[in-house]
Each structure stands twice: as structure tokens, then as C-alpha cells.
Amino acid sequence: MTDHELDAAGIHDPALRAAYTRCRGLNARHGKTYFLATRLLPVGRRPAVHALYGFARRADDIVDDLDTTATPGERARALLALEAQLEAGLRGSGDGEPVIRALADTAGRYGIDHRHFTDFLSSMRSDLTVGGYASYEELGRYMHGSAAVIGLQMLPVLGTVVAREEAAPHAAALGVAFQLTNFLRDVGEDLDRGRLYLPAELLAAHGVDRDRFEWSRITGLPDSRITDVLRAAAAHNRAVYRAALPGLAMLAPVSRPCIRTAFVLYSGILDAIEAEGYAVLHRRAVVPRRRRAAVALDGLVRAVAVRTVRRRRADVVAAVRSDGLSRPPAAGAPAPVREDAV
């Protein structure tokens, strides 16, 4: 499938193909939900999504990998080196590690604003020194770079049926919604890294503090006040999903099944967290495999339907052109369908 994707995307240079293949491997190994959704995109668009994910994963690994003894200073230097490679790659140097080469190529092909990448790295740098946030407003400034820009990077690849500026706020909101879900799912692991992405104001409103979270993580004991915090955070997260939802209809029809599948699966993590009694400090909540398969199948059916309509429309257009535009389609022939009506 990898060669088919690369051929469809018009990526023929052997070194560049190897770079994209590396990114695809990162997506398949680490971004299981995201990778599953990506498979629903037209094959020619998938390598770009793999490149965007691969770069984000590479930076995230520098900052968050628990299986390394790297000091904060060493992590900071590695992140600076990655940023230097990014700047050179975006200038067209053709050098750097594979994820940079693939990312630079994708940015050029789709005209992605380079500021999105620098904003992302700025938030990654803050993870090396910032362990918590006082308010949702403060957290939101961090999440602009860590999550909102991911949605904005994706828009040129996905395509829209409205002006991109109209779809942008919803795409940014969806990136934030996905990350808020990750924060809830991974709250225990993040505490192990010295971070808590639940704002201090939220904890205080329910009569707990960070020390209480760390106590629960260490002892494995529950606390009803912590459960209340997590329940409130999930409600906030669902509100962000609602803000993002109108953006799905603004995407190109061929991209909607992919993003809808990611939307349903990621928001389903909140359902799993709720079903398990908000026990995220002690175990990771996951969407049941049967549910994942059902959502993926629904997405596949939708993707096939959209592609079928596109093929029918292309056949009608080809028939009309070959006929010299002299006659209407024959009786019973399918009528052309506007892409934004699917």
C-alpha cells in the first residue's frame, strides 16, 4: 500500500519516498486511531498526513520519551537541532532527518503556512520547563501551538468546500478537542513526566490540588473530588467537540469520512473514561476493539460512497465532452452531482 500511496501522490524520488515511508511507520505504530482514520482518505493525500504526524511525533518523542535518560538540557538541545533542520528544510536544503524532508515536501506541495510548525515547536519547548497551567486561558495559549495548529496544517491537505478561513476555527477546535482527550486519557502518565494539564483553577474549584493527584497516582486510591475534576474536564472537552463539529461539513467530501471517523473514535475515548469511572490516574481508557471496527467500517462505507459518486460524475462529464457538448446525457444516465452536496 505504501508504494501505491506514494505513486498516487506523485512522489518518485527514492530518498523522499523513504522519508515518507518512515513517517508512515511512525503513524502506524504510535497513532493507531489517527492512522486508522487516515486510511479512509484518497491514497494520494495520505503521505502528506503521514508526514505531518511523523514530524509531530518526532518532536513529541524528544520531549516526552520516558524510556530515555536524557536530561532536560539534552532534550532542549535535541529540540533546537530539530528546529534548525526544519528551518533549513523549509528553505529547500533537502538535508535533515527523514521526517524533516517529508514535512518540507508536504509543506511545499500544499502551501502550508510555516508559522504553524514554529508555533508547534514553541509549545514543545515549553513542555521542557512548564509543568502546569493556572487556567484554561493559559492552557489555551499553550494548546494553540500544540494542538490547534495541527488542525490548521491539515486543512490544505483535506480540502474545503468553503473559504479556508471559514473552516479554520473549527479545524483548530478539533485539534484542541483531540488533545484535551489525550490529556484526560494520559493524566497519570503525564504526572510521571512532571506535568498536569488540568488547570489549577479547575482543581481548586473542586477542593483538590496537584499533591492530591500525585497521592492518588502513587497509592492507586480513588478520591471523589478528583473524579469530579475529571468529570468537569470531560464536559469541557465535549463542549469543544461541539464547537468543532460544524467544520466536518466544510471539508471536501472525500476527506469527511476520515475526519468523522477520527472525531467519533476520539470522542469515544471520553465515553470509555466515563464508563470506567474516571479511573485514568490508574489505567488508560481505550475504545473497545469491536467499537473501533464498527466505526471504521462505517467510515469505509462513507468513503466508498463518496468515491463512487465522484467516479459517476467524472464518467458523465467525460461522456458529455466526448459528445462535443451537443446532446444531454442519455435517458437514465446519472446526473452530475456537486461535490459539496455529498
mmCIF file of C-alpha atoms in Angstrom:
data_model
loop_
_atom_site.group_PDB
_atom_site.id
_atom_site.type_symbol
_atom_site.label_atom_id
_atom_site.label_comp_id
_atom_site.label_asym_id
_atom_site.label_seq_id
_atom_site.Cartn_x
_atom_site.Cartn_y
_atom_site.Cartn_z
ATOM 1 C CA MET A 1 0.000 0.000 0.000
ATOM 2 C CA THR A 2 2.886 2.405 0.700
ATOM 3 C CA ASP A 3 4.141 2.377 -2.900
ATOM 4 C CA HIS A 4 0.588 2.865 -4.128
ATOM 5 C CA GLU A 5 0.164 5.913 -1.866
ATOM 6 C CA LEU A 6 3.455 7.431 -2.960
ATOM 7 C CA ASP A 7 2.771 6.824 -6.645
ATOM 8 C CA ALA A 8 -0.683 8.380 -6.320
ATOM 9 C CA ALA A 9 0.836 11.424 -4.598
ATOM 10 C CA GLY A 10 3.413 11.853 -7.369
ATOM 11 C CA ILE A 11 6.373 11.210 -5.057
ATOM 12 C CA HIS A 12 9.045 9.455 -7.115
ATOM 13 C CA ASP A 13 12.435 10.448 -5.693
ATOM 14 C CA PRO A 14 13.806 7.362 -3.847
ATOM 15 C CA ALA A 15 15.152 9.308 -0.851
ATOM 16 C CA LEU A 16 11.905 11.219 -0.495
ATOM 17 C CA ARG A 17 9.881 8.017 -0.769
ATOM 18 C CA ALA A 18 11.980 6.532 2.026
ATOM 19 C CA ALA A 19 11.347 9.636 4.155
ATOM 20 C CA TYR A 20 7.591 9.384 3.701
ATOM 21 C CA THR A 21 7.708 5.665 4.424
ATOM 22 C CA ARG A 22 9.452 6.426 7.705
ATOM 23 C CA CYS A 23 6.661 8.841 8.643
ATOM 24 C CA ARG A 24 4.014 6.311 7.713
ATOM 25 C CA GLY A 25 5.665 3.799 10.033
ATOM 26 C CA LEU A 26 5.554 6.278 12.916
ATOM 27 C CA ASN A 27 1.871 6.936 12.304
ATOM 28 C CA ALA A 28 1.042 3.224 12.102
ATOM 29 C CA ARG A 29 2.994 2.372 15.249
ATOM 30 C CA HIS A 30 2.075 5.248 17.543
ATOM 31 C CA GLY A 31 -1.067 6.902 16.187
ATOM 32 C CA LYS A 32 -3.348 3.887 15.891
ATOM 33 C CA THR A 33 -6.645 5.823 15.931
ATOM 34 C CA TYR A 34 -5.262 8.537 13.671
ATOM 35 C CA PHE A 35 -3.686 6.010 11.297
ATOM 36 C CA LEU A 36 -6.944 4.074 11.034
ATOM 37 C CA ALA A 37 -8.790 7.255 10.074
ATOM 38 C CA THR A 38 -6.072 8.231 7.573
ATOM 39 C CA ARG A 39 -6.677 5.003 5.660
ATOM 40 C CA LEU A 40 -10.067 6.438 4.661
ATOM 41 C CA LEU A 41 -8.507 9.317 2.723
ATOM 42 C CA PRO A 42 -7.834 9.062 -1.015
ATOM 43 C CA VAL A 43 -4.476 7.349 -1.385
ATOM 44 C CA GLY A 44 -2.775 10.396 -2.892
ATOM 45 C CA ARG A 45 -3.442 12.510 0.206
ATOM 46 C CA ARG A 46 -2.264 10.010 2.786
ATOM 47 C CA PRO A 47 1.513 10.608 2.533
ATOM 48 C CA ALA A 48 1.048 14.269 3.492
ATOM 49 C CA VAL A 49 -0.871 13.301 6.614
ATOM 50 C CA HIS A 50 1.836 10.769 7.489
ATOM 51 C CA ALA A 51 4.464 13.498 7.120
ATOM 52 C CA LEU A 52 2.594 15.894 9.404
ATOM 53 C CA TYR A 53 2.107 13.180 12.003
ATOM 54 C CA GLY A 54 5.709 11.997 11.707
ATOM 55 C CA PHE A 55 7.100 15.444 12.431
ATOM 56 C CA ALA A 56 4.787 15.986 15.406
ATOM 57 C CA ARG A 57 5.682 12.561 16.765
ATOM 58 C CA ARG A 58 9.405 13.176 16.368
ATOM 59 C CA ALA A 59 9.230 16.393 18.395
ATOM 60 C CA ASP A 60 6.945 14.794 20.971
ATOM 61 C CA ASP A 61 9.370 11.907 21.444
ATOM 62 C CA ILE A 62 12.212 14.304 22.181
ATOM 63 C CA VAL A 63 10.138 15.965 24.883
ATOM 64 C CA ASP A 64 8.183 13.065 26.373
ATOM 65 C CA ASP A 65 10.021 9.772 25.895
ATOM 66 C CA LEU A 66 10.104 8.040 29.294
ATOM 67 C CA ASP A 67 12.438 5.320 28.048
ATOM 68 C CA THR A 68 15.483 7.573 27.874
ATOM 69 C CA THR A 69 17.862 9.021 30.433
ATOM 70 C CA ALA A 70 18.256 12.269 28.510
ATOM 71 C CA THR A 71 18.427 15.305 30.761
ATOM 72 C CA PRO A 72 16.203 18.361 30.220
ATOM 73 C CA GLY A 73 19.205 20.158 28.777
ATOM 74 C CA GLU A 74 19.884 17.361 26.324
ATOM 75 C CA ARG A 75 16.229 17.315 25.295
ATOM 76 C CA ALA A 76 16.315 21.075 24.767
ATOM 77 C CA ARG A 77 19.385 20.797 22.549
ATOM 78 C CA ALA A 78 17.793 17.984 20.533
ATOM 79 C CA LEU A 79 14.688 20.108 20.022
ATOM 80 C CA LEU A 80 16.805 23.068 18.900
ATOM 81 C CA ALA A 81 18.624 20.813 16.441
ATOM 82 C CA LEU A 82 15.293 19.621 15.054
ATOM 83 C CA GLU A 83 14.138 23.233 14.686
ATOM 84 C CA ALA A 84 17.327 24.139 12.839
ATOM 85 C CA GLN A 85 16.781 21.225 10.467
ATOM 86 C CA LEU A 86 13.184 22.343 9.987
ATOM 87 C CA GLU A 87 14.210 25.882 9.067
ATOM 88 C CA ALA A 88 16.799 24.587 6.620
ATOM 89 C CA GLY A 89 14.371 22.059 5.144
ATOM 90 C CA LEU A 90 11.659 24.659 4.606
ATOM 91 C CA ARG A 91 14.239 26.789 2.796
ATOM 92 C CA GLY A 92 14.762 23.863 0.433
ATOM 93 C CA SER A 93 18.090 22.479 1.626
ATOM 94 C CA GLY A 94 16.973 18.871 1.118
ATOM 95 C CA ASP A 95 19.005 17.817 4.155
ATOM 96 C CA GLY A 96 17.960 16.753 7.612
ATOM 97 C CA GLU A 97 16.407 13.609 9.008
ATOM 98 C CA PRO A 98 13.623 11.834 7.111
ATOM 99 C CA VAL A 99 10.679 13.428 8.930
ATOM 100 C CA ILE A 100 12.017 16.886 8.045
ATOM 101 C CA ARG A 101 12.458 16.033 4.368
ATOM 102 C CA ALA A 102 8.918 14.646 4.155
ATOM 103 C CA LEU A 103 7.459 17.583 6.074
ATOM 104 C CA ALA A 104 9.218 20.186 3.928
ATOM 105 C CA ASP A 105 7.994 18.460 0.773
ATOM 106 C CA THR A 106 4.421 18.340 2.082
ATOM 107 C CA ALA A 107 4.523 21.993 3.138
ATOM 108 C CA GLY A 108 5.624 22.952 -0.369
ATOM 109 C CA ARG A 109 3.080 20.782 -2.149
ATOM 110 C CA TYR A 110 0.127 22.083 -0.132
ATOM 111 C CA GLY A 111 1.251 25.619 0.673
ATOM 112 C CA ILE A 112 1.085 25.077 4.446
ATOM 113 C CA ASP A 113 1.930 28.174 6.472
ATOM 114 C CA HIS A 114 5.376 27.674 8.047
ATOM 115 C CA ARG A 115 4.283 29.521 11.185
ATOM 116 C CA HIS A 116 2.224 26.502 12.174
ATOM 117 C CA PHE A 117 5.401 24.454 12.548
ATOM 118 C CA THR A 118 7.299 27.092 14.517
ATOM 119 C CA ASP A 119 4.289 27.620 16.808
ATOM 120 C CA PHE A 120 4.188 23.870 17.394
ATOM 121 C CA LEU A 121 7.858 23.724 18.361
ATOM 122 C CA SER A 122 7.409 26.707 20.680
ATOM 123 C CA SER A 123 4.815 24.756 22.657
ATOM 124 C CA MET A 124 7.052 21.689 22.666
ATOM 125 C CA ARG A 125 9.846 23.779 24.191
ATOM 126 C CA SER A 126 7.533 24.929 26.965
ATOM 127 C CA ASP A 127 6.934 21.295 27.927
ATOM 128 C CA LEU A 128 10.577 21.115 28.968
ATOM 129 C CA THR A 129 10.110 23.737 31.684
ATOM 130 C CA VAL A 130 6.373 24.162 32.382
ATOM 131 C CA GLY A 131 4.656 21.529 34.493
ATOM 132 C CA GLY A 132 1.198 23.032 34.928
ATOM 133 C CA TYR A 133 -1.228 25.792 33.998
ATOM 134 C CA ALA A 134 -3.215 28.146 36.183
ATOM 135 C CA SER A 135 -6.310 28.470 33.988
ATOM 136 C CA TYR A 136 -7.962 27.263 30.801
ATOM 137 C CA GLU A 137 -6.977 30.582 29.239
ATOM 138 C CA GLU A 138 -3.321 29.927 29.968
ATOM 139 C CA LEU A 139 -3.618 26.326 28.820
ATOM 140 C CA GLY A 140 -5.284 27.557 25.641
ATOM 141 C CA ARG A 141 -2.234 29.626 24.704
ATOM 142 C CA TYR A 142 -0.107 26.502 25.003
ATOM 143 C CA MET A 143 -2.612 24.438 23.042
ATOM 144 C CA HIS A 144 -2.634 26.878 20.143
ATOM 145 C CA GLY A 145 0.834 25.628 19.271
ATOM 146 C CA SER A 146 0.485 22.061 20.480
ATOM 147 C CA ALA A 147 -2.922 21.233 19.002
ATOM 148 C CA ALA A 148 -4.804 23.979 17.149
ATOM 149 C CA VAL A 149 -2.067 24.366 14.547
ATOM 150 C CA ILE A 150 -2.270 20.641 13.786
ATOM 151 C CA GLY A 151 -5.822 21.157 12.579
ATOM 152 C CA LEU A 152 -4.726 24.193 10.588
ATOM 153 C CA GLN A 153 -1.876 22.237 8.977
ATOM 154 C CA MET A 154 -4.329 19.566 7.889
ATOM 155 C CA LEU A 155 -6.824 21.863 6.171
ATOM 156 C CA PRO A 156 -4.896 22.336 2.884
ATOM 157 C CA VAL A 157 -4.450 18.572 2.627
ATOM 158 C CA LEU A 158 -8.079 17.758 3.372
ATOM 159 C CA GLY A 159 -9.547 20.490 1.186
ATOM 160 C CA THR A 160 -12.681 22.534 1.873
ATOM 161 C CA VAL A 161 -15.916 23.460 0.121
ATOM 162 C CA VAL A 162 -15.921 26.882 1.768
ATOM 163 C CA ALA A 163 -13.228 29.510 2.100
ATOM 164 C CA ARG A 164 -10.404 28.035 4.170
ATOM 165 C CA GLU A 165 -10.659 30.957 6.598
ATOM 166 C CA GLU A 166 -14.237 29.934 7.395
ATOM 167 C CA ALA A 167 -13.269 26.354 8.179
ATOM 168 C CA ALA A 168 -10.105 27.253 10.106
ATOM 169 C CA PRO A 169 -11.660 27.945 13.558
ATOM 170 C CA HIS A 170 -13.428 24.594 13.512
ATOM 171 C CA ALA A 171 -10.277 22.767 12.398
ATOM 172 C CA ALA A 172 -8.338 24.424 15.216
ATOM 173 C CA ALA A 173 -11.075 23.487 17.698
ATOM 174 C CA LEU A 174 -10.932 19.862 16.603
ATOM 175 C CA GLY A 175 -7.181 19.766 17.150
ATOM 176 C CA VAL A 176 -7.738 21.154 20.647
ATOM 177 C CA ALA A 177 -10.568 18.682 21.330
ATOM 178 C CA PHE A 178 -8.346 15.751 20.387
ATOM 179 C CA GLN A 179 -5.565 16.955 22.661
ATOM 180 C CA LEU A 180 -7.873 17.601 25.602
ATOM 181 C CA THR A 181 -8.979 13.978 25.235
ATOM 182 C CA ASN A 182 -5.340 12.888 25.243
ATOM 183 C CA PHE A 183 -4.748 14.939 28.391
ATOM 184 C CA LEU A 184 -7.593 13.159 30.176
ATOM 185 C CA ARG A 185 -6.611 9.706 28.971
ATOM 186 C CA ASP A 186 -2.926 10.215 29.823
ATOM 187 C CA VAL A 187 -3.222 12.222 33.048
ATOM 188 C CA GLY A 188 -1.423 9.524 35.055
ATOM 189 C CA GLU A 189 1.443 9.178 32.576
ATOM 190 C CA ASP A 190 1.792 12.950 32.349
ATOM 191 C CA LEU A 191 2.114 13.152 36.140
ATOM 192 C CA ASP A 192 5.007 10.702 35.822
ATOM 193 C CA ARG A 193 6.619 13.235 33.475
ATOM 194 C CA GLY A 194 6.108 16.030 35.988
ATOM 195 C CA ARG A 195 3.156 17.629 34.176
ATOM 196 C CA LEU A 196 -0.532 18.168 34.821
ATOM 197 C CA TYR A 197 -2.596 19.675 32.015
ATOM 198 C CA LEU A 198 -5.702 20.156 34.157
ATOM 199 C CA PRO A 199 -5.769 23.852 35.143
ATOM 200 C CA ALA A 200 -5.154 24.701 38.794
ATOM 201 C CA GLU A 201 -8.365 26.750 38.844
ATOM 202 C CA LEU A 202 -10.350 23.627 37.943
ATOM 203 C CA LEU A 203 -8.733 21.625 40.725
ATOM 204 C CA ALA A 204 -9.323 24.394 43.260
ATOM 205 C CA ALA A 205 -12.997 24.597 42.308
ATOM 206 C CA HIS A 206 -13.379 21.010 43.499
ATOM 207 C CA GLY A 207 -11.243 21.291 46.615
ATOM 208 C CA VAL A 208 -8.156 19.389 45.493
ATOM 209 C CA ASP A 209 -4.644 20.262 44.405
ATOM 210 C CA ARG A 210 -1.851 18.685 42.434
ATOM 211 C CA ASP A 211 -0.454 16.955 45.500
ATOM 212 C CA ARG A 212 -3.726 15.066 45.847
ATOM 213 C CA PHE A 213 -3.493 13.877 42.245
ATOM 214 C CA GLU A 214 0.047 12.671 42.819
ATOM 215 C CA TRP A 215 -1.047 10.894 46.016
ATOM 216 C CA SER A 216 -3.786 9.078 44.100
ATOM 217 C CA ARG A 217 -1.371 8.149 41.319
ATOM 218 C CA ILE A 218 1.155 6.701 43.753
ATOM 219 C CA THR A 219 -1.242 4.895 46.074
ATOM 220 C CA GLY A 220 -3.761 3.734 43.499
ATOM 221 C CA LEU A 221 -6.549 5.004 45.750
ATOM 222 C CA PRO A 222 -9.537 6.944 44.378
ATOM 223 C CA ASP A 223 -10.834 10.306 45.552
ATOM 224 C CA SER A 224 -14.344 11.512 44.743
ATOM 225 C CA ARG A 225 -13.121 15.089 44.387
ATOM 226 C CA ILE A 226 -10.605 14.016 41.755
ATOM 227 C CA THR A 227 -13.420 12.208 39.951
ATOM 228 C CA ASP A 228 -15.405 15.451 39.994
ATOM 229 C CA VAL A 229 -12.465 17.314 38.446
ATOM 230 C CA LEU A 230 -12.138 14.735 35.694
ATOM 231 C CA ARG A 231 -15.875 14.745 35.042
ATOM 232 C CA ALA A 232 -15.833 18.539 34.680
ATOM 233 C CA ALA A 233 -12.809 18.355 32.367
ATOM 234 C CA ALA A 234 -14.641 15.813 30.187
ATOM 235 C CA ALA A 235 -17.669 18.127 29.992
ATOM 236 C CA HIS A 236 -15.406 20.974 28.881
ATOM 237 C CA ASN A 237 -13.837 18.668 26.297
ATOM 238 C CA ARG A 238 -17.248 17.710 24.897
ATOM 239 C CA ALA A 239 -18.117 21.385 24.508
ATOM 240 C CA VAL A 240 -15.006 21.844 22.356
ATOM 241 C CA TYR A 241 -16.033 18.867 20.213
ATOM 242 C CA ARG A 242 -19.409 20.548 19.694
ATOM 243 C CA ALA A 243 -17.652 23.729 18.571
ATOM 244 C CA ALA A 244 -15.603 21.721 16.079
ATOM 245 C CA LEU A 245 -18.499 19.676 14.666
ATOM 246 C CA PRO A 246 -19.771 22.195 12.043
ATOM 247 C CA GLY A 247 -16.358 22.061 10.405
ATOM 248 C CA LEU A 248 -16.874 18.487 9.195
ATOM 249 C CA ALA A 249 -19.411 19.615 6.576
ATOM 250 C CA MET A 250 -16.957 22.288 5.410
ATOM 251 C CA LEU A 251 -14.361 19.716 4.357
ATOM 252 C CA ALA A 252 -14.059 18.258 0.874
ATOM 253 C CA PRO A 253 -16.418 15.262 0.702
ATOM 254 C CA VAL A 254 -13.567 12.802 0.085
ATOM 255 C CA SER A 255 -11.992 13.879 3.395
ATOM 256 C CA ARG A 256 -15.099 13.827 5.569
ATOM 257 C CA PRO A 257 -15.162 10.056 6.291
ATOM 258 C CA CYS A 258 -11.588 10.246 7.600
ATOM 259 C CA ILE A 259 -12.148 13.166 9.936
ATOM 260 C CA ARG A 260 -15.580 11.962 11.006
ATOM 261 C CA THR A 261 -14.050 8.605 11.972
ATOM 262 C CA ALA A 262 -11.320 10.319 13.995
ATOM 263 C CA PHE A 263 -13.976 12.539 15.596
ATOM 264 C CA VAL A 264 -16.130 9.582 16.650
ATOM 265 C CA LEU A 265 -13.228 7.448 17.875
ATOM 266 C CA TYR A 266 -11.521 10.208 19.848
ATOM 267 C CA SER A 267 -14.735 11.428 21.446
ATOM 268 C CA GLY A 268 -15.422 7.755 22.175
ATOM 269 C CA ILE A 269 -12.384 7.776 24.459
ATOM 270 C CA LEU A 270 -14.369 10.124 26.691
ATOM 271 C CA ASP A 271 -17.166 7.548 26.752
ATOM 272 C CA ALA A 272 -14.643 4.879 27.786
ATOM 273 C CA ILE A 273 -13.253 7.132 30.515
ATOM 274 C CA GLU A 274 -16.749 7.718 31.867
ATOM 275 C CA ALA A 275 -17.636 4.017 31.675
ATOM 276 C CA GLU A 276 -14.545 3.153 33.724
ATOM 277 C CA GLY A 277 -15.420 5.637 36.456
ATOM 278 C CA TYR A 278 -12.764 8.230 35.514
ATOM 279 C CA ALA A 279 -10.000 5.905 36.741
ATOM 280 C CA VAL A 280 -7.444 7.474 34.379
ATOM 281 C CA LEU A 281 -4.892 8.013 37.123
ATOM 282 C CA HIS A 282 -4.526 4.267 37.395
ATOM 283 C CA ARG A 283 -5.167 2.855 33.918
ATOM 284 C CA ARG A 284 -5.525 4.059 30.355
ATOM 285 C CA ALA A 285 -9.030 4.054 28.919
ATOM 286 C CA VAL A 286 -9.394 2.639 25.407
ATOM 287 C CA VAL A 287 -12.227 2.331 22.916
ATOM 288 C CA PRO A 288 -13.195 -1.374 22.685
ATOM 289 C CA ARG A 289 -11.858 -3.096 19.597
ATOM 290 C CA ARG A 290 -15.343 -4.038 18.412
ATOM 291 C CA ARG A 291 -16.421 -0.397 18.595
ATOM 292 C CA ARG A 292 -13.323 0.724 16.702
ATOM 293 C CA ALA A 293 -14.043 -1.815 13.977
ATOM 294 C CA ALA A 294 -17.682 -0.714 13.666
ATOM 295 C CA VAL A 295 -16.741 2.967 13.370
ATOM 296 C CA ALA A 296 -14.012 2.170 10.845
ATOM 297 C CA LEU A 297 -16.450 0.111 8.764
ATOM 298 C CA ASP A 298 -18.968 2.953 8.760
ATOM 299 C CA GLY A 299 -16.210 5.319 7.649
ATOM 300 C CA LEU A 300 -15.203 2.935 4.876
ATOM 301 C CA VAL A 301 -18.776 2.721 3.604
ATOM 302 C CA ARG A 302 -18.997 6.510 3.551
ATOM 303 C CA ALA A 303 -15.643 6.832 1.789
ATOM 304 C CA VAL A 304 -16.612 4.310 -0.890
ATOM 305 C CA ALA A 305 -19.940 6.086 -1.427
ATOM 306 C CA VAL A 306 -18.236 9.445 -1.974
ATOM 307 C CA ARG A 307 -15.700 7.967 -4.376
ATOM 308 C CA THR A 308 -18.465 6.204 -6.302
ATOM 309 C CA VAL A 309 -20.309 9.487 -6.750
ATOM 310 C CA ARG A 310 -17.106 11.143 -7.938
ATOM 311 C CA ARG A 311 -16.499 8.393 -10.479
ATOM 312 C CA ARG A 312 -20.077 8.623 -11.747
ATOM 313 C CA ARG A 313 -19.760 12.362 -12.124
ATOM 314 C CA ALA A 314 -16.434 12.001 -13.944
ATOM 315 C CA ASP A 315 -17.987 9.444 -16.299
ATOM 316 C CA VAL A 316 -20.865 11.817 -17.102
ATOM 317 C CA VAL A 317 -18.504 14.718 -17.724
ATOM 318 C CA ALA A 318 -16.311 12.561 -19.947
ATOM 319 C CA ALA A 319 -19.331 11.349 -21.913
ATOM 320 C CA VAL A 320 -20.596 14.888 -22.466
ATOM 321 C CA ARG A 321 -17.178 16.104 -23.580
ATOM 322 C CA SER A 322 -16.704 13.214 -25.979
ATOM 323 C CA ASP A 323 -20.092 14.025 -27.467
ATOM 324 C CA GLY A 324 -18.979 17.560 -28.200
ATOM 325 C CA LEU A 325 -21.411 19.015 -25.659
ATOM 326 C CA SER A 326 -24.095 18.608 -28.345
ATOM 327 C CA ARG A 327 -26.589 16.416 -26.532
ATOM 328 C CA PRO A 328 -27.773 15.955 -22.929
ATOM 329 C CA PRO A 329 -26.982 12.661 -21.156
ATOM 330 C CA ALA A 330 -28.983 9.679 -22.331
ATOM 331 C CA ALA A 331 -32.181 8.795 -20.509
ATOM 332 C CA GLY A 332 -31.395 7.020 -17.264
ATOM 333 C CA ALA A 333 -27.808 8.252 -17.119
ATOM 334 C CA PRO A 334 -26.757 9.543 -13.709
ATOM 335 C CA ALA A 335 -26.971 13.277 -13.327
ATOM 336 C CA PRO A 336 -23.855 15.199 -12.342
ATOM 337 C CA VAL A 337 -23.545 15.656 -8.589
ATOM 338 C CA ARG A 338 -21.931 18.668 -6.963
ATOM 339 C CA GLU A 339 -19.073 17.578 -4.736
ATOM 340 C CA ASP A 340 -20.227 19.846 -1.921
ATOM 341 C CA ALA A 341 -23.659 18.189 -1.930
ATOM 342 C CA VAL A 342 -22.345 14.744 -0.989
#
